[in-house]
Short mmCIF file of C-alpha atoms and ligand atoms in Angstrom, two decimals:
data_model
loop_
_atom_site.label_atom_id
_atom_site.label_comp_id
_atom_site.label_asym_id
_atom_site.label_seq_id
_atom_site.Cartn_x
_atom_site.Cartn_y
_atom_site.Cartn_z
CA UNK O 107 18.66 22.51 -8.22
CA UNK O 108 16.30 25.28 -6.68
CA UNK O 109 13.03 25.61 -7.54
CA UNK O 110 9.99 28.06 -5.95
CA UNK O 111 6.66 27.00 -6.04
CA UNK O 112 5.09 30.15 -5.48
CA UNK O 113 1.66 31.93 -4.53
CA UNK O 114 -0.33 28.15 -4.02
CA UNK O 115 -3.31 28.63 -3.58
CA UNK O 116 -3.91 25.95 -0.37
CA UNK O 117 -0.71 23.48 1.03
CA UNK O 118 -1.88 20.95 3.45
CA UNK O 119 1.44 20.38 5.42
CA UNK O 120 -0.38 17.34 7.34
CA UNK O 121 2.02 18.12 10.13
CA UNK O 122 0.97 17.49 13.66
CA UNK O 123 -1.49 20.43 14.13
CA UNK O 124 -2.83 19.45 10.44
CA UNK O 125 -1.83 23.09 9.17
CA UNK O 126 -3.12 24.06 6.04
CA UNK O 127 -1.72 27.55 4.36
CA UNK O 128 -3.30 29.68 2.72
CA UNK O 129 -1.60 31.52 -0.23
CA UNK O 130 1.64 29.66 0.51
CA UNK O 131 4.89 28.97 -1.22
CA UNK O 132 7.34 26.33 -1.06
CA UNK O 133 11.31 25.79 -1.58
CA UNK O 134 12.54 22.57 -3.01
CA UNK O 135 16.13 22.28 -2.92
CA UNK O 136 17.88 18.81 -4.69
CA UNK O 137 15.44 16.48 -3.11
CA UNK O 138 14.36 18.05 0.24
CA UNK O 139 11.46 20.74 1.06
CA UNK O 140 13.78 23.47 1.97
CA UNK O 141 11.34 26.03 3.30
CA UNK O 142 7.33 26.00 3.12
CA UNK O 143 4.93 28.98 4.93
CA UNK O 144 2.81 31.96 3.47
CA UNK O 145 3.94 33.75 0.65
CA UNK O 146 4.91 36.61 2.18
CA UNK O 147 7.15 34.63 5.06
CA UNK O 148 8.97 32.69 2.50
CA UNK O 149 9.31 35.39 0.18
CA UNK O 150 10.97 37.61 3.15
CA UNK O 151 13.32 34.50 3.97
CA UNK O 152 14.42 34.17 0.44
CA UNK O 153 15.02 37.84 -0.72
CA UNK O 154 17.51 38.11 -3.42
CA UNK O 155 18.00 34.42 -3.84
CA UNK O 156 17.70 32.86 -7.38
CA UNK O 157 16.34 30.00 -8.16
CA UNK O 158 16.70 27.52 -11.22
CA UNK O 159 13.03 27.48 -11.51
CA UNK O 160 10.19 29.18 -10.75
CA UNK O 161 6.65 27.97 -10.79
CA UNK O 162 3.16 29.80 -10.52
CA UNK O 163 1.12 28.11 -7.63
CA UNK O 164 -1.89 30.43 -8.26
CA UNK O 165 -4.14 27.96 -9.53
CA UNK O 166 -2.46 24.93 -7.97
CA UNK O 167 -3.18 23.58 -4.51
CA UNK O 168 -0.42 21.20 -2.82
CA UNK O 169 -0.66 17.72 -0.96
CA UNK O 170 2.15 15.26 0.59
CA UNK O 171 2.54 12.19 -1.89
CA UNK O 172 0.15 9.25 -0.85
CA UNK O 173 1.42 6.49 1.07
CA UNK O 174 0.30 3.02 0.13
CA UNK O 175 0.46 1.05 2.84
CA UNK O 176 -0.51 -2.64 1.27
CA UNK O 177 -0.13 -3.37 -1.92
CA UNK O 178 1.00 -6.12 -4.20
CA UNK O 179 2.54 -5.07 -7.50
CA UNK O 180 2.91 -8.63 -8.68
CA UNK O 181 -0.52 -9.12 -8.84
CA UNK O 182 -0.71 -6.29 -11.53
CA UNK O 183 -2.33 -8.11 -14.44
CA UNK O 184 -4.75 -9.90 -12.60
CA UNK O 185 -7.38 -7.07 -12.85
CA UNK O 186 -10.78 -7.56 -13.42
CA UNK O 187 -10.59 -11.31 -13.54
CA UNK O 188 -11.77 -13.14 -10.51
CA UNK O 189 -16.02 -12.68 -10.34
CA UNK O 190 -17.19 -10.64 -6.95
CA UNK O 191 -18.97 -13.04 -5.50
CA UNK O 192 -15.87 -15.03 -3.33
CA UNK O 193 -14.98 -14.87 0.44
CA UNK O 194 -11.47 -14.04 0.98
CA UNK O 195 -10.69 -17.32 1.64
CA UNK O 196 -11.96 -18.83 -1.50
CA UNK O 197 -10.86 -15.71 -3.48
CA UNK O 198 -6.98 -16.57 -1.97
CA UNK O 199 -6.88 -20.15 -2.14
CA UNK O 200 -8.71 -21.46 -5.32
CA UNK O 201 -7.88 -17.69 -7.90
CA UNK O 202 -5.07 -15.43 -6.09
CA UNK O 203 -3.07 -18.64 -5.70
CA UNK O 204 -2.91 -20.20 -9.07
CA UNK O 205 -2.62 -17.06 -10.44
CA UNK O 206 0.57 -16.20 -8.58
CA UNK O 207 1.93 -19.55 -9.48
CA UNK O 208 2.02 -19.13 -12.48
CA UNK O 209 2.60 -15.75 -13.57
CA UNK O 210 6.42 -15.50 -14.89
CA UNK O 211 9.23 -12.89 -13.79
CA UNK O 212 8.76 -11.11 -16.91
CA UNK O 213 4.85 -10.67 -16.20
CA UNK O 214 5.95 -9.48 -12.74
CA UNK O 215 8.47 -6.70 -14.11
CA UNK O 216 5.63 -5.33 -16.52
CA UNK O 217 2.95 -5.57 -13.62
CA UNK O 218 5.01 -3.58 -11.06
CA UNK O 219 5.62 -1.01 -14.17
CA UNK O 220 1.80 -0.73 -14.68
CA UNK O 221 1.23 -0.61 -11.62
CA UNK O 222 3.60 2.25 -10.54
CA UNK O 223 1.99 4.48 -13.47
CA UNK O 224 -1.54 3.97 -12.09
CA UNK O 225 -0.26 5.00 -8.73
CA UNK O 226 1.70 8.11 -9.61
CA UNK O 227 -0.95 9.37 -11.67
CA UNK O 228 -2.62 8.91 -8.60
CA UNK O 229 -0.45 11.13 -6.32
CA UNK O 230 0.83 7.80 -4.59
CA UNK O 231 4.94 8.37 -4.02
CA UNK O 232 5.40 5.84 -1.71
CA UNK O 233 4.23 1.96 -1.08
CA UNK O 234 4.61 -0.90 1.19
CA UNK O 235 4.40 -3.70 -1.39
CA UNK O 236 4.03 -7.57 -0.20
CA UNK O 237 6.82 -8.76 -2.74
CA UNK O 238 7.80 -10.74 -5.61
CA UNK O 239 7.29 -14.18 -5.93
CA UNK O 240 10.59 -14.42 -7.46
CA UNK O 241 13.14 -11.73 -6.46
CA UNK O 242 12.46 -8.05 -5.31
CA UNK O 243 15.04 -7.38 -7.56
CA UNK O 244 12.25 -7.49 -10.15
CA UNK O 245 10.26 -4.84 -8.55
CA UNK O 246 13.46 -2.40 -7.41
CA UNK O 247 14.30 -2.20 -11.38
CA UNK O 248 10.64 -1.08 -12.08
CA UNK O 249 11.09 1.53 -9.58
CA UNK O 250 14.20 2.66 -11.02
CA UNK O 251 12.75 3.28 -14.13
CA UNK O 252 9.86 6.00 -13.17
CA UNK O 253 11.43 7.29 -9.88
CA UNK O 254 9.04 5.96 -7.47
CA UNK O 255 9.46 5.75 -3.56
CA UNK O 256 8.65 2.31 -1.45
CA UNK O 257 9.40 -1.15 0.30
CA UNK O 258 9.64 -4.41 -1.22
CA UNK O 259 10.05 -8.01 -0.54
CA UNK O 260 9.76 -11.76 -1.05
CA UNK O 261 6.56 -12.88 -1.06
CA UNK O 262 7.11 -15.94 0.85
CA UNK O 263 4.76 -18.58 2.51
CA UNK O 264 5.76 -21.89 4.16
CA UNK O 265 2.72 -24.03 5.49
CA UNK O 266 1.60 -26.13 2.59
CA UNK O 267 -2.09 -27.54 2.03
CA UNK O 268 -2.88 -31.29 3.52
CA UNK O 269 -4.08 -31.84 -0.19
CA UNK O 270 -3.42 -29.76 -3.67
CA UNK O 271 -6.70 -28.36 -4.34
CA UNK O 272 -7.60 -28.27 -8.03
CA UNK O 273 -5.32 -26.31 -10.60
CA UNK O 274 -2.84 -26.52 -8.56
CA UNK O 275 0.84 -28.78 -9.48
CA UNK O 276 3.29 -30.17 -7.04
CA UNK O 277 5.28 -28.30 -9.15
CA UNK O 278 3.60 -25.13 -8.21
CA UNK O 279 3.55 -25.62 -4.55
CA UNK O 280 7.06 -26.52 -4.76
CA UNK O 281 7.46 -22.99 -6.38
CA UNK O 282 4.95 -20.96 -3.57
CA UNK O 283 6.10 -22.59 -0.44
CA UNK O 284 9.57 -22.86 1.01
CA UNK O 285 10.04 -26.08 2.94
CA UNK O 286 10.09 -24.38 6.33
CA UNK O 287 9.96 -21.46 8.37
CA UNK O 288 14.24 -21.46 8.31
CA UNK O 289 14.68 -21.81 4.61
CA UNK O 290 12.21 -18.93 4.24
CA UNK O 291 14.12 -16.88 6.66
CA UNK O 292 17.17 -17.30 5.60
CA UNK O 293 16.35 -16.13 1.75
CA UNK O 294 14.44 -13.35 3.13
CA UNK O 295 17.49 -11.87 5.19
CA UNK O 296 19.63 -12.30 2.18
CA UNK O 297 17.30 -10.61 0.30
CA UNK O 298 17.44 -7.55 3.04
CA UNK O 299 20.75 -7.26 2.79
CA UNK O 300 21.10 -7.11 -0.90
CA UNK O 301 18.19 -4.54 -1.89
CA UNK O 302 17.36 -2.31 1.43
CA UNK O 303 18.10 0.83 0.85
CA UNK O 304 19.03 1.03 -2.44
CA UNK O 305 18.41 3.75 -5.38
CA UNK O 306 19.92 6.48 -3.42
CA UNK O 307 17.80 5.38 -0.39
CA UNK O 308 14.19 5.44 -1.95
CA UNK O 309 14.21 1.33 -2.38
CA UNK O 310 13.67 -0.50 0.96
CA UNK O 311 13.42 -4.28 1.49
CA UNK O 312 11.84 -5.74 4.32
CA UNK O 313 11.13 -9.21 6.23
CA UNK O 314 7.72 -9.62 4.37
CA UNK O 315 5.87 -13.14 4.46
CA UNK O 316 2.34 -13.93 3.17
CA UNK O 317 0.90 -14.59 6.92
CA UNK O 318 -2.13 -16.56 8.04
CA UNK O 319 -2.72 -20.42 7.29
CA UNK O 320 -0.32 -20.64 4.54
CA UNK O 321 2.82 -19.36 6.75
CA UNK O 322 3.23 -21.70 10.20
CA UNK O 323 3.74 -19.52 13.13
CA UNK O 324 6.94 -20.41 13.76
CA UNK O 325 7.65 -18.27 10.29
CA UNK O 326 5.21 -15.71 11.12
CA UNK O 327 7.17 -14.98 14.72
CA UNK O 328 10.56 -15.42 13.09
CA UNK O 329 9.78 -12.42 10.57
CA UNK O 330 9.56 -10.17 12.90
CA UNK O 331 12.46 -10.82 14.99
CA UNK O 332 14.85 -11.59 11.79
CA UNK O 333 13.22 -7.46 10.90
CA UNK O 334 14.50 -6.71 13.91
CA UNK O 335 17.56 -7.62 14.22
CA UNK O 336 18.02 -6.27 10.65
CA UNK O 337 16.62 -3.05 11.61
CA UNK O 338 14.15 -3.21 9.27
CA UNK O 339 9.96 -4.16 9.36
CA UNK O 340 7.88 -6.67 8.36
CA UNK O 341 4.22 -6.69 7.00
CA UNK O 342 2.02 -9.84 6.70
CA UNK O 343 -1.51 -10.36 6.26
CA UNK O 344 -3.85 -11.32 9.78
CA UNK O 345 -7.24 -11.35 10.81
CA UNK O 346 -8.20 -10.48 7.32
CA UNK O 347 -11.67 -11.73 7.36
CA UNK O 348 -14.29 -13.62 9.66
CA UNK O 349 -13.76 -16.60 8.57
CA UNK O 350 -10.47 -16.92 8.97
CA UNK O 351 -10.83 -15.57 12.98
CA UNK O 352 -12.99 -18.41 12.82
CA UNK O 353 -11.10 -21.40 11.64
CA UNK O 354 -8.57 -19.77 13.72
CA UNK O 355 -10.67 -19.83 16.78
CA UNK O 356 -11.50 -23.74 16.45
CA UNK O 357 -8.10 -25.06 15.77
CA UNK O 358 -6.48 -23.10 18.68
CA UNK O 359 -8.78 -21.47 20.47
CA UNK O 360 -8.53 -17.64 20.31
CA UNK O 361 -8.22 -15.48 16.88
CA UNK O 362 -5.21 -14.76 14.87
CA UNK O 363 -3.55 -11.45 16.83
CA UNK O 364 -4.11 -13.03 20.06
CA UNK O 365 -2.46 -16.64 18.65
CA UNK O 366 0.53 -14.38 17.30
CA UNK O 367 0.75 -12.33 19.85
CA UNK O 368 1.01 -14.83 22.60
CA UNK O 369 4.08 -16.54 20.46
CA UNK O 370 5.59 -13.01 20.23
CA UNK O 371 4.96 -12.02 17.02
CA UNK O 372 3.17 -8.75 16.82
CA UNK O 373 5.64 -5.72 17.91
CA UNK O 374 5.80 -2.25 16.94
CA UNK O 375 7.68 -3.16 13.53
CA UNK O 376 5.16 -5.21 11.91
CA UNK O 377 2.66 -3.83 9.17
CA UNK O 378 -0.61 -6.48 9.84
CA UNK O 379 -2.89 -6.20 6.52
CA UNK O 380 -6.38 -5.78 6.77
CA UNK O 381 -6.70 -6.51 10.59
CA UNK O 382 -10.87 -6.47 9.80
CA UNK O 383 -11.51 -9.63 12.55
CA UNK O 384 -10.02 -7.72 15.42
CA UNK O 385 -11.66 -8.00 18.98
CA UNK O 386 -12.28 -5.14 21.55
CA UNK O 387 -8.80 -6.66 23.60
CA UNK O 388 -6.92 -7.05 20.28
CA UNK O 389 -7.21 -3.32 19.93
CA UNK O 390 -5.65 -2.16 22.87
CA UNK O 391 -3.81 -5.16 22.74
CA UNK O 392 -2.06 -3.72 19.24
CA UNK O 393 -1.52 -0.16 20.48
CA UNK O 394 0.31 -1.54 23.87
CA UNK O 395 2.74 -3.58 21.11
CA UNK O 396 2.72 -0.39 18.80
CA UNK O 397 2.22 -2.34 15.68
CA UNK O 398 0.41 -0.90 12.44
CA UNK O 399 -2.67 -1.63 10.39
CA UNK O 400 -2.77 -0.77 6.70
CA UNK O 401 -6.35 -0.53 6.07
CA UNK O 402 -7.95 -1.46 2.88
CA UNK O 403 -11.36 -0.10 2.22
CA UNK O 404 -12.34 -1.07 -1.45
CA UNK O 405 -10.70 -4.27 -1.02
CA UNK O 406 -12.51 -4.86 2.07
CA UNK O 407 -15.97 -4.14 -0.14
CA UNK O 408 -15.33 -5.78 -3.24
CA UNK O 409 -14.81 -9.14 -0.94
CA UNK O 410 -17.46 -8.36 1.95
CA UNK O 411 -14.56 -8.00 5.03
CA UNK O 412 -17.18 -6.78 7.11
CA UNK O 413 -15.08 -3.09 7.56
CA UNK O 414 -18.03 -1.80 8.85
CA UNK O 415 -20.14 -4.50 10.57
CA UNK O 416 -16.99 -6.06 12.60
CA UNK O 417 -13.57 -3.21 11.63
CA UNK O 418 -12.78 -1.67 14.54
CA UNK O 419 -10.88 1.02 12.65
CA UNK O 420 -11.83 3.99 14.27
CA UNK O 421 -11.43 2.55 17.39
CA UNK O 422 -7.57 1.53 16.48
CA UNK O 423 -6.90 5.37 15.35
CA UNK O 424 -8.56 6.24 19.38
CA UNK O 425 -6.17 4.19 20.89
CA UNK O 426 -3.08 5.24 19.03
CA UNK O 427 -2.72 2.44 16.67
CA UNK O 428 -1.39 3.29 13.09
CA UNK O 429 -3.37 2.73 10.68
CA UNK O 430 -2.89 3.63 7.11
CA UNK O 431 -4.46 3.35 3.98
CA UNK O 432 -3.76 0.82 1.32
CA UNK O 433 -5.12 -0.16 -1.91
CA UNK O 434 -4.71 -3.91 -1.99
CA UNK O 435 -3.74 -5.59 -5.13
CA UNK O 436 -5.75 -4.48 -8.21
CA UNK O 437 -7.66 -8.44 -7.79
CA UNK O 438 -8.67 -7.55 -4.71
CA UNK O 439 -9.46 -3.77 -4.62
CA UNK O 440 -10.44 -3.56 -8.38
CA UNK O 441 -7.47 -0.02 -8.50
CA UNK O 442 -4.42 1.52 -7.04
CA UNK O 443 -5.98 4.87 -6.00
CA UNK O 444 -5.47 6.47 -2.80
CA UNK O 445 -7.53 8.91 -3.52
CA UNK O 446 -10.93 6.63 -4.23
CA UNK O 447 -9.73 5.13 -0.62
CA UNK O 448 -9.89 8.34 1.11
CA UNK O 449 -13.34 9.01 -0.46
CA UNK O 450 -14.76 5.63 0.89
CA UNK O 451 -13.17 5.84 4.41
CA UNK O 452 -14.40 9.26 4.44
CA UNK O 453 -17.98 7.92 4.65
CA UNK O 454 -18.45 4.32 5.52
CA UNK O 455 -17.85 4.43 8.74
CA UNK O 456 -20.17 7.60 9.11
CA UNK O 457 -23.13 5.93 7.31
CA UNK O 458 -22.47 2.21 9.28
CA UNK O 459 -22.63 3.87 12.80
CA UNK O 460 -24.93 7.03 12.07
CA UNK O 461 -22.09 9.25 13.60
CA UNK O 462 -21.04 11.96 10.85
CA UNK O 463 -18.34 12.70 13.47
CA UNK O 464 -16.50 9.38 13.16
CA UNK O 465 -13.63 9.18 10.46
CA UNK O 466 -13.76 12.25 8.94
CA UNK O 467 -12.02 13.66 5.81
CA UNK O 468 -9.25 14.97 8.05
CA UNK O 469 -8.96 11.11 9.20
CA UNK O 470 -8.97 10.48 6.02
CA UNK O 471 -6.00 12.47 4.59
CA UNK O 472 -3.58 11.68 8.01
CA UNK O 473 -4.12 7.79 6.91
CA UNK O 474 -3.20 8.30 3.46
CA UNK O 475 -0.19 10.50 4.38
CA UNK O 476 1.52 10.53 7.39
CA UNK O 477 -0.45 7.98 9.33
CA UNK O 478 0.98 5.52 6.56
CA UNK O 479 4.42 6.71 6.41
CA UNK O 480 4.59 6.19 10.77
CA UNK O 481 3.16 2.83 9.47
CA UNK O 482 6.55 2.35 7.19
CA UNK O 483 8.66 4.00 9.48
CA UNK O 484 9.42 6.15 7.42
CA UNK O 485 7.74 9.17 9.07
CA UNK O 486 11.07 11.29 9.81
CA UNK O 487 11.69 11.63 5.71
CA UNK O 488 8.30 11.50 4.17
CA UNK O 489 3.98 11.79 4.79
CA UNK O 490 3.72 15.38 5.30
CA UNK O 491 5.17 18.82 4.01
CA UNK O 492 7.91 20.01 6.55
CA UNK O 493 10.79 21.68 6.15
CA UNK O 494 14.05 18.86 5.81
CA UNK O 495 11.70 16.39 4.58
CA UNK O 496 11.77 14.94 1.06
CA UNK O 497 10.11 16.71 -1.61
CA UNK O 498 7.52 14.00 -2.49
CA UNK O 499 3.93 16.07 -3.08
CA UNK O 500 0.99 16.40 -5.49
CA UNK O 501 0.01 19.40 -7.22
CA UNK O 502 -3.47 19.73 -8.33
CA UNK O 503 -4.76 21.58 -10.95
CA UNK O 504 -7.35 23.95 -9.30
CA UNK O 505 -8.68 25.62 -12.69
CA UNK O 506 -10.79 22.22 -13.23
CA UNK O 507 -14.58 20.91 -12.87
CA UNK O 508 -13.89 19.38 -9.50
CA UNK O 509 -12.06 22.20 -8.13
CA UNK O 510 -15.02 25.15 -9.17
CA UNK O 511 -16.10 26.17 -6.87
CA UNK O 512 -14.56 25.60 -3.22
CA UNK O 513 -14.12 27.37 0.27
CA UNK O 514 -12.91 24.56 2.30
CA UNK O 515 -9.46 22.85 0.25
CA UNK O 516 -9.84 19.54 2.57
CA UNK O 517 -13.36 19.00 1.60
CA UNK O 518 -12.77 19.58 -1.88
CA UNK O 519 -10.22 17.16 -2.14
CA UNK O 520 -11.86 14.30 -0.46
CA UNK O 521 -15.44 14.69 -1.43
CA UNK O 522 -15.10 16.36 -4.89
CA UNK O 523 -11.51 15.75 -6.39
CA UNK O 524 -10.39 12.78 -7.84
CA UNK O 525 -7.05 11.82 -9.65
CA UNK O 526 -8.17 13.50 -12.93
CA UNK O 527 -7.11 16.59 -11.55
CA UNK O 528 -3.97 15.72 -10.54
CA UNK O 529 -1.08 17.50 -12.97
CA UNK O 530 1.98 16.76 -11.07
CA UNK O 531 3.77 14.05 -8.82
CA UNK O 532 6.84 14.55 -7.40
CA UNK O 533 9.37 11.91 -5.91
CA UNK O 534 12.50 12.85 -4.16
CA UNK O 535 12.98 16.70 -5.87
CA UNK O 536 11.61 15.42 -9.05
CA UNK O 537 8.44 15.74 -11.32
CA UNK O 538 8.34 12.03 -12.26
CA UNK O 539 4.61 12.44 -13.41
CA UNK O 540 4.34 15.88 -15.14
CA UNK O 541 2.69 17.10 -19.23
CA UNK O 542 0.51 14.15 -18.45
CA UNK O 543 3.00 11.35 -18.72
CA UNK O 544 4.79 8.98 -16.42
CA UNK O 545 8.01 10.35 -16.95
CA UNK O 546 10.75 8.03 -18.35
CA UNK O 547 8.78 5.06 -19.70
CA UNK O 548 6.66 4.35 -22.59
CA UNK O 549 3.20 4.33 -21.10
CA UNK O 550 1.23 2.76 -24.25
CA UNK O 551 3.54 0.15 -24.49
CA UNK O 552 3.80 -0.53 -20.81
CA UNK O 553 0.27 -1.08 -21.57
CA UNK O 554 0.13 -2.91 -24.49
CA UNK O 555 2.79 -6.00 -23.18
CA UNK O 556 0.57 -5.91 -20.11
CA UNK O 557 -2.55 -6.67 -22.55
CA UNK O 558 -0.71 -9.61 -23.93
CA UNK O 559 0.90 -10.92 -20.92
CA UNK O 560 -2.40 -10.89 -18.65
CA UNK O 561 -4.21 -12.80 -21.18
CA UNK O 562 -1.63 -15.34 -21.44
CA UNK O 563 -1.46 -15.60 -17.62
CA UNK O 564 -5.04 -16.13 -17.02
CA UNK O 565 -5.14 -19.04 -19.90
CA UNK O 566 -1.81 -20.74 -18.03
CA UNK O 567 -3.92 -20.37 -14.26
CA UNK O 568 -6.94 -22.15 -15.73
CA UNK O 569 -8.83 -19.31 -14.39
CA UNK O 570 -10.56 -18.91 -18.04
CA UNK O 571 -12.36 -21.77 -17.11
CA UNK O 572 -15.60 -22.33 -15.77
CA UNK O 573 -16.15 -24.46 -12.28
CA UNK O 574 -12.97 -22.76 -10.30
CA UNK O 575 -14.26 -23.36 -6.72
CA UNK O 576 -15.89 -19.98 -5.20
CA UNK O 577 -16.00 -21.70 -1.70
CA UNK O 578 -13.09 -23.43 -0.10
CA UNK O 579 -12.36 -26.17 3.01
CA UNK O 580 -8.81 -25.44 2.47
CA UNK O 581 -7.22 -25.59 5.82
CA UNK O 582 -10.04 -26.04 7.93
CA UNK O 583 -8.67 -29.52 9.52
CA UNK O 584 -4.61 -30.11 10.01
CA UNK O 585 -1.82 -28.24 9.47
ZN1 ZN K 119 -2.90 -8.31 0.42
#
């Protein structure tokens, strides 16, 4: 299959000089970008070829596929439920916990479903989710069904609480936490073995654990070894938030990187989530080790992270850390939209610092594309538009409100576009979101069981209730 996109009117390659063509026309061939330049060069390289289809770029500009870099799917039908007004700590222990224990495999299929249709109307192609709390099976099948690129795992966790806080069951725990760090490794390399790179190559499964004071450190070091001697990566959650530096700091002395770190657990392929506690040291510490930060800005204000009073984000991208862009889980971050990211990080740390210069919309774009796809490894197939890579890009539809008018494409599409004016996503050669339909599923009723099953969910968590702690002493003391 051979298909010209023709005459675009902008195509930001994101390639290392962060070329973007004017007038410009691109070759897909099966699933790969077969050619990409002006018009006229591609034109003269293809004279007299046909091509199985042909389509008119004049009012369409072209973008790489977003790359989520954090995400959980299985937290899906949790949106919109747990109030604003927690620290992360609180919002983990006493809501994202229950919740997770008790949501079903059947909730977690239709979650990762609805989830994967917000994100490729959203021009995301590829994600780095945190895993199932079952199998990653679950999430691999809802991939198969709409085409979509990513990694996946088991969610796994193995340092229980001194005491059960309220609305949580033994039973529950017994469910959430593996006994120890072993038993957890030893189903997570099965795992990796049975589901990494599967659909033709565009499932991945990775080491991933849950990180931070439910996971000892024995499990968080042994993730990243068992990654690499699977040749794969691991992502876990560290340094997410001040308080946790914090408790950190007064049980052992330093904060989280530096406790990992001097165990041996942060290397070049581990994923940390948030990283919003991170000191001066810890940032040069985490571009000497070549490890990766997946960045979350709306998640980071929906639970007051302190991004912009403590992040040292810009500083990271200085020193040559990766850092990419991720959405969080819809609890957390509220959506799955890279481009509402982009937007955000695009400003806040202009406004915080008074420095219009400092993570700028071209910042913005290389963490949503490429930036996060060097973040999942992953850079030498996918994050920018290159000839030999896959064809995984967004075409926007330029004859719309947000596109009229424009000079510069890259402002446009930070500052003024959103997802509304997306009319195509394409994964691996194919136009899996196209006529305005996820192609291959039933939208509505991916929609409507999601209804049903996220009410039921909520009622079995107890979070329908009124009195659910919005402060926690969880972990503070012991373990
Ligand atoms: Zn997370």
């Amino acid at each position: 299959m051979r298909t010209l996109i023709e005459n675009l009117n902008f195509a930001f390659t994101v390639d290392k000089n962060d070329t973007v063509l004017r007038n410009a026309s691109m070759v897909v061939e099966n699933d790969r970008i077969a050619d990409i330049g002006t018009a006229s060069e591609v034109a003269a390289r293809h004279n007299g070829k046909s091509f199985d289809k042909v389509i008119d770029g004049t009012m369409l500009g072209i973008c790489p596929g977003f790359v989520d870099s954090h995400v959980h799917l299985s937290e899906t039908l949790s949106r919109a439920v747990f109030p604003d007004n927690l620290n992360t700590r609180a919002w983990v222990f006493h809501w994202a916990k229950p919740f997770y224990a008790y949501i079903t495999e059947e909730d977690e299929y239709w979650g990762a479903l609805l989830g994967i249709t917000e994100m490729l109307r959203g021009g995301t192609t590829c994600f780095l989710d945190m895993g199932s709390q079952y199998d990653p099976g679950i999430v691999i099948r809802a991939m198969d069904k709409t085409g979509i690129r990513g990694i996946t795992g088991r969610h796994a966790a193995d340092n229980r609480p001194a005491e059960l806080p309220r609305g949580w069951t033994e039973e529950m725990a017994d469910h959430h936490f593996f006994p120890d760090a072993q038993s957890a490794l030893k189903v997570l390399e099965e795992n990796v073995l049975r589901y990494n790179n599967t659909l033709d190559g565009r499932a991945r499964c990775w080491v991933n654990i849950e990180g931070k004071e439910p996971c000892s450190l024995e499990l968080h070091v042994g993730a990243v070894a068992l990654a690499e001697k699977l040749g794969v990566g691991t992502t876990y959650h560290l340094a997410t938030s001040i308080e946790e530096a914090k408790v950190c700091e007064s049980k052992y002395g330093c904060w989280p990187i530096t406790r990992v770190d001097n165990a041996g657990g942060i290397r070049k392929n581990l994923v940390i989530a948030h990283g919003a506690a991170v000191s001066d040291e810890e940032v040069k510490l985490l571009a000497e080790r070549g490890a990766s930060v997946a960045f979350c800005p709306c998640s980071s204000f929906k639970l007051g992270k302190g991004a912009t009073s403590i992040g040292k984000y810009p500083e990271m991208v200085r020193a040559g850390v990766k850092v990419g862009l991720g959405t969080d889980g819809v609890s957390a971050a509220g959506n799955m939209n890279l481009m509402r990211q982009m937007l955000v990080v695009a400003g806040m740390f202009k406004d915080a610092r008074l420095k219009p210069d400092v993570f700028t919309a071209r910042d913005a774009l290389r963490a949503a594309t490429i930036e996060g796809a060097r973040a999942l490894m992953w850079d030498d197939e996918i994050g920018s538009l290159e000839i030999g890579k896959k064809a995984d890009f967004i075409l926007f539809d330029l004859d719309h409100v947000e596109w009229t008018p424009f000079y510069d494409p890259l402002q446009a599409l930070v500052f003024s576009a959103s997802t509304a004016s997306i009319t195509q996503t394409w994964v691996d050669g194919k136009a899996v979101y196209a006529d305005g339909k996820v192609q291959g599923v039933d939208e509505a009723g991916i929609r409507r069981k999601a209804r049903e099953l996220a009410a039921a969910a909520v009622v079995r968590a107890g979070l329908h209730e009124h009195g659910v702690e919005t402060t926690t002493t969880l972990y503070d003391e012991g373990n």
